[in-house]
Short mmCIF file of C-alpha atoms in Angstrom, two decimals:
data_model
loop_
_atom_site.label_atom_id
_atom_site.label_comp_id
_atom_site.label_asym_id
_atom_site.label_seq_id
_atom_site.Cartn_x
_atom_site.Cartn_y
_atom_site.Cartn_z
CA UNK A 5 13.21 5.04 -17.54
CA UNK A 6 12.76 8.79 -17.73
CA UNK A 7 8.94 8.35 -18.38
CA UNK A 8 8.83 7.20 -15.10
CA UNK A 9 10.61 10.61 -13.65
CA UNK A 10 7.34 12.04 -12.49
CA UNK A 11 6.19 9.02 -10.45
CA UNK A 12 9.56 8.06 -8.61
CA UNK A 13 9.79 11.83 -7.52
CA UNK A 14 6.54 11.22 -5.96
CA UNK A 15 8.05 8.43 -4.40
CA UNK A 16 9.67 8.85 -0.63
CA UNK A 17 12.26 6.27 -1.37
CA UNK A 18 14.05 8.81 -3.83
CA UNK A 19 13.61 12.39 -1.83
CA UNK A 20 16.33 14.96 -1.91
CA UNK A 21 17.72 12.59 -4.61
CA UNK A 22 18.49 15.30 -7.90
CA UNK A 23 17.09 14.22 -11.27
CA UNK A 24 20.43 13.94 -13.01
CA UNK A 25 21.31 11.23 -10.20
CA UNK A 26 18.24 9.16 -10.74
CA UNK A 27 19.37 7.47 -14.21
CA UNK A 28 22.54 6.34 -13.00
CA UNK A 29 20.56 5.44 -9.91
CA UNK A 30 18.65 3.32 -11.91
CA UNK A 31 20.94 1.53 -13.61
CA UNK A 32 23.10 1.17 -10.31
CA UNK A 33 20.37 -0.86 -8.77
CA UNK A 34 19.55 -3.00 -11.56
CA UNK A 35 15.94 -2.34 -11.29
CA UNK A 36 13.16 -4.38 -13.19
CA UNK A 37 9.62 -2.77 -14.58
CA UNK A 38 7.46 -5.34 -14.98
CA UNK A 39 3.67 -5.08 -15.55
CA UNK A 40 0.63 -6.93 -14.32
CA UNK A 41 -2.59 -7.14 -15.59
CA UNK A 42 -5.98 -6.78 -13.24
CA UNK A 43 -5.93 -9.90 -10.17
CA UNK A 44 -2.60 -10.95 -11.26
CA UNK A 45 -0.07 -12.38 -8.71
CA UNK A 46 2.46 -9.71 -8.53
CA UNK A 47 4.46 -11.76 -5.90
CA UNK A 48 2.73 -14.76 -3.51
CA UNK A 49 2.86 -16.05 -0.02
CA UNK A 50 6.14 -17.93 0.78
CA UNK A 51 8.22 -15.83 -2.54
CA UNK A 52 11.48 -14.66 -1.82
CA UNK A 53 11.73 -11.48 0.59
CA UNK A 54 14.54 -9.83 -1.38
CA UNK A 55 13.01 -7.13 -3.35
CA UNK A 56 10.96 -3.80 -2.38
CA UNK A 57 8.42 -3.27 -5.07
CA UNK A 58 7.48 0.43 -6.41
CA UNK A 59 3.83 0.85 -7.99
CA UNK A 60 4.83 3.29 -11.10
CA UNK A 61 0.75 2.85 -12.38
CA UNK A 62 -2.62 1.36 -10.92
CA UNK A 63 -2.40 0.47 -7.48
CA UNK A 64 -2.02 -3.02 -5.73
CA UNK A 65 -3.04 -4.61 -2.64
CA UNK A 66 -1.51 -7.25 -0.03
CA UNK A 67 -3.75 -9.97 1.18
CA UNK A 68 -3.89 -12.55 3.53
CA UNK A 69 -5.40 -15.66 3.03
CA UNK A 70 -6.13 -17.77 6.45
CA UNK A 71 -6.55 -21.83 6.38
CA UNK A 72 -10.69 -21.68 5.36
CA UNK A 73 -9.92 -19.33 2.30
CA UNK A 74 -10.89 -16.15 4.00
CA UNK A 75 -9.09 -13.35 2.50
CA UNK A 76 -8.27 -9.96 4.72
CA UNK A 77 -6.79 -6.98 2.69
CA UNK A 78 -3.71 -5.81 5.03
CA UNK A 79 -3.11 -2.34 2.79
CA UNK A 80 -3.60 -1.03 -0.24
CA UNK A 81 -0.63 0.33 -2.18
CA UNK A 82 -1.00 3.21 -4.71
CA UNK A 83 1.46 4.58 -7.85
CA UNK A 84 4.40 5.90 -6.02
CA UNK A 85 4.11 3.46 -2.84
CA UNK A 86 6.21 0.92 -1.46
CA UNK A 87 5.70 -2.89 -0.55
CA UNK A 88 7.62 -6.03 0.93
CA UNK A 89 10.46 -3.01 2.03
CA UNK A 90 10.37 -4.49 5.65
CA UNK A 91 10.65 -8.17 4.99
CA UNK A 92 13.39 -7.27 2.79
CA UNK A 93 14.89 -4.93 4.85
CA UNK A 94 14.83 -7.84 8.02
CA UNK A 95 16.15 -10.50 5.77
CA UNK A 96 13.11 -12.60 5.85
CA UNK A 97 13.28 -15.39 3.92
CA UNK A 98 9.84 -15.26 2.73
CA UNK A 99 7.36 -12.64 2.58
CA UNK A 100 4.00 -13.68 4.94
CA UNK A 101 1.28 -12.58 2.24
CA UNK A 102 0.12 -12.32 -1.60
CA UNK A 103 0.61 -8.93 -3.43
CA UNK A 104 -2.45 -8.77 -6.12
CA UNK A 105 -2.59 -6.17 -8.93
CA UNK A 106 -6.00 -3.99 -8.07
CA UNK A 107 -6.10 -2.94 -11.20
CA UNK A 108 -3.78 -3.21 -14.12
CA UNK A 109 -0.22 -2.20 -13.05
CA UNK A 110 3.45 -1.69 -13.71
CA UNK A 111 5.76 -2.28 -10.74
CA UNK A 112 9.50 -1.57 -10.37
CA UNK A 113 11.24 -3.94 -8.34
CA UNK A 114 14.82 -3.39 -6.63
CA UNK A 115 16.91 -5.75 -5.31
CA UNK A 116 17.16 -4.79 -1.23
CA UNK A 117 20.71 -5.34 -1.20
CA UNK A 118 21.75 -3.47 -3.75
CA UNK A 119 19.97 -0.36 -1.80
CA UNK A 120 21.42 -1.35 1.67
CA UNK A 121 25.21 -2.54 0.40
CA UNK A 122 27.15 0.39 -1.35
CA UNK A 123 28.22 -0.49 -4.73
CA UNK A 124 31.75 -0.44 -5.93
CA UNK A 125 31.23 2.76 -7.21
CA UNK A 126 30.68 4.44 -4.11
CA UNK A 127 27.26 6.36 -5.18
CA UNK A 128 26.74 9.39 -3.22
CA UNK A 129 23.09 8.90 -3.23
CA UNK A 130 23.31 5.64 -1.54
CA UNK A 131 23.67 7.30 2.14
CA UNK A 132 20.22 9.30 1.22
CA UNK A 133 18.60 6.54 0.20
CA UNK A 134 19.09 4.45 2.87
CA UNK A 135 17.64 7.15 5.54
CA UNK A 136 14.85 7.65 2.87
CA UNK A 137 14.57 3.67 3.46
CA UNK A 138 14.60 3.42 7.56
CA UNK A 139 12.19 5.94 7.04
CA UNK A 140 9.51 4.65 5.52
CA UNK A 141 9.69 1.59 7.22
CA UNK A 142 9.21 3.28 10.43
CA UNK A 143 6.06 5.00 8.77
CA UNK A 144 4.63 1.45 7.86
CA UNK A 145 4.82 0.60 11.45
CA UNK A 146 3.02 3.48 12.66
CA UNK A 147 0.21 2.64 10.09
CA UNK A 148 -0.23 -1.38 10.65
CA UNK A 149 -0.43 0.13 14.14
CA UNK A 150 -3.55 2.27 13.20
CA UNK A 151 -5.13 -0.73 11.58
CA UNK A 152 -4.73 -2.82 14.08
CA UNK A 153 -6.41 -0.29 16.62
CA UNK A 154 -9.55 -0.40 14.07
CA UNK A 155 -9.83 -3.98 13.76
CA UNK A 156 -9.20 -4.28 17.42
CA UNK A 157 -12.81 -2.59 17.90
CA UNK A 158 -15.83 -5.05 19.07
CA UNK A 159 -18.59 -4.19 16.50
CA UNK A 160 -18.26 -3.93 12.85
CA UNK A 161 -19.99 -0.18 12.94
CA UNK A 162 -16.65 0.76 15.00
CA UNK A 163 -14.88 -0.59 13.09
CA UNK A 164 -16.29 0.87 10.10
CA UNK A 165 -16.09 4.54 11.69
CA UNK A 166 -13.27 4.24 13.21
CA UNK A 167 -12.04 3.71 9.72
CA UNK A 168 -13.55 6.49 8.10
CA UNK A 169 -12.63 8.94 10.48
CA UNK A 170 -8.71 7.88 10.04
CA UNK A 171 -9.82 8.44 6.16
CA UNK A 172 -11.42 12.04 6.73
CA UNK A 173 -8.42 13.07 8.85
CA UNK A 174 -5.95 12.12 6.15
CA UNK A 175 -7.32 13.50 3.34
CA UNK A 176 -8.12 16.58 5.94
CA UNK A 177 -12.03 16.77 4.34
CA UNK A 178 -15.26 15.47 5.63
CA UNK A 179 -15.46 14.02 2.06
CA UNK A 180 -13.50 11.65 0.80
CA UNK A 181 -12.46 8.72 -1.35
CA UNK A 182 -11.26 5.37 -0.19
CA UNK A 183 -9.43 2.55 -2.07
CA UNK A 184 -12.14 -0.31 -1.71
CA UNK A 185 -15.09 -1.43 -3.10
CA UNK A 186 -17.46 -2.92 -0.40
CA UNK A 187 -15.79 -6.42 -0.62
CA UNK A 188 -12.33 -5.07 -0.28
CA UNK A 189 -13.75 -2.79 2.36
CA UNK A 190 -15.65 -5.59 4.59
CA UNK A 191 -11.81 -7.76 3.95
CA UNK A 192 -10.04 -4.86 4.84
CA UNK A 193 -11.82 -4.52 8.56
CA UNK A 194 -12.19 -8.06 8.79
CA UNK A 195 -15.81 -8.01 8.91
CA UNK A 196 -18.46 -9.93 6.93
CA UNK A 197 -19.68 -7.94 4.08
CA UNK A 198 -23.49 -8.03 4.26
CA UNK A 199 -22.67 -6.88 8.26
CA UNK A 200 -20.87 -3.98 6.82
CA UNK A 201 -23.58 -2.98 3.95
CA UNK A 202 -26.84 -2.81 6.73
CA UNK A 203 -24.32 -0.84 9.35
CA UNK A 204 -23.58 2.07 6.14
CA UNK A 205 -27.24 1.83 5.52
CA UNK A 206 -28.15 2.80 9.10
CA UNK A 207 -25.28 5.00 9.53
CA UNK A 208 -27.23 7.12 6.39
CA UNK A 209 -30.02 6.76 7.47
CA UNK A 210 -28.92 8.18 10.94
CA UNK A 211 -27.86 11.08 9.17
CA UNK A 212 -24.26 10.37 10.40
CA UNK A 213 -23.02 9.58 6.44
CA UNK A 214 -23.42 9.97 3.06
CA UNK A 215 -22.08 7.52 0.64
CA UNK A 216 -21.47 6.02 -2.66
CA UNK A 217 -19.72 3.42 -4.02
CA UNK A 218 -16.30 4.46 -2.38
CA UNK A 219 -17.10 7.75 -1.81
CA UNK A 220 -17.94 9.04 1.74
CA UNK A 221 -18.99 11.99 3.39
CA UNK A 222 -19.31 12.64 7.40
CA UNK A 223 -22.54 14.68 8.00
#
């Protein structure tokens, strides 16, 4: 597990948790490392809701599938990220939407209640853990709130800069990087993807953005 150190200090499920703590951690909780190749089904719609997954490499995404097949992309979760931690956390039975590997990954997975019920052996880094826990899951809410204030908008070119502006003022640059290709991007805001590709191409040619590929810049 120590190869792994660097990552899971990264991630905000373990701060203010000391190094020397974090192997008997470890092997407290039981976890499992498991890795997925590219499009694998890390966990799908309807699986148990009992275990927070960890991306320790590559990055992964959770979808949504509606009746006719149309997929939106509800996040995209990088090394050192969380998922499921709120279904898990509100003892759902199942979890409401597929996790896909983006790219070839290794995930660690923890049983919930092994983080929210103390062991036997009273682990003083349980207490920590458990704020470190509430949260993050009060940090997911505030973001499914921001995309749900970007999807809410009428046109797909709000949505679309709406979107990117959220992206500038995180990575606190007017140029930037985002996690999607145009597909994932058009899934991601719900919008239909040639829609999305003629509103970047008047958007540049408005002078309001440079871009390419998944790289952006706000003129």
């Amino acid at each position: 597990m120590k190869k792994y150190f660097e990552i899971l200090r990264k991630c905000p499920l373990f701060n203010d948790i000391k190094d020397e703590n974090l192997i008997s951690m470890l092997d407290c909780l039981d976890v499992k490392v498991i890795p997925f190749r590219k499009k694998e089904t890390i966990a799908a719609e309807g699986s148990p809701a009992k275990y927070i997954g960890i991306v320790l490499s590559g990055t992964a995404q959770l979808e949504r599938t509606d009746y006719y097949g149309n997929r939106s992309i509800v996040t995209s979760i990088e090394a050192s990220e969380l998922f499921g931690e709120s279904f898990a956390c509100a003892g759902a039975e199942k979890i409401p939407f597929d996790i896909i590997a983006a790219e070839n990954a290794e995930i660690m997975l923890i049983d919930c209640e092994k983080i929210i019920n103390p062991c036997t052996n009273a682990c003083s880094f349980h207490s920590q853990m458990i704020f470190n826990l509430l949260k993050i899951v009060a940090t997911k809410n505030i973001i499914l709130n921001q995309k749900a204030e970007i999807t809410a908008k009428r046109t797909t070119r709000e949505k679309l800069m709406t979107y990117l502006l959220s992206q500038a003022k995180k990575s606190d640059s007017n140029c930037f990087t985002i996690p999607y290709d145009r597909q994932e991007l058009a899934d991601y805001l719900q919008v239909d993807r040639s829609g999305l590709s003629s509103e970047i191409s008047k958007l540049r040619e408005e002078g309001i953005i440079e871009s390419k590929k998944s790289r952006f810049k706000l003129l």
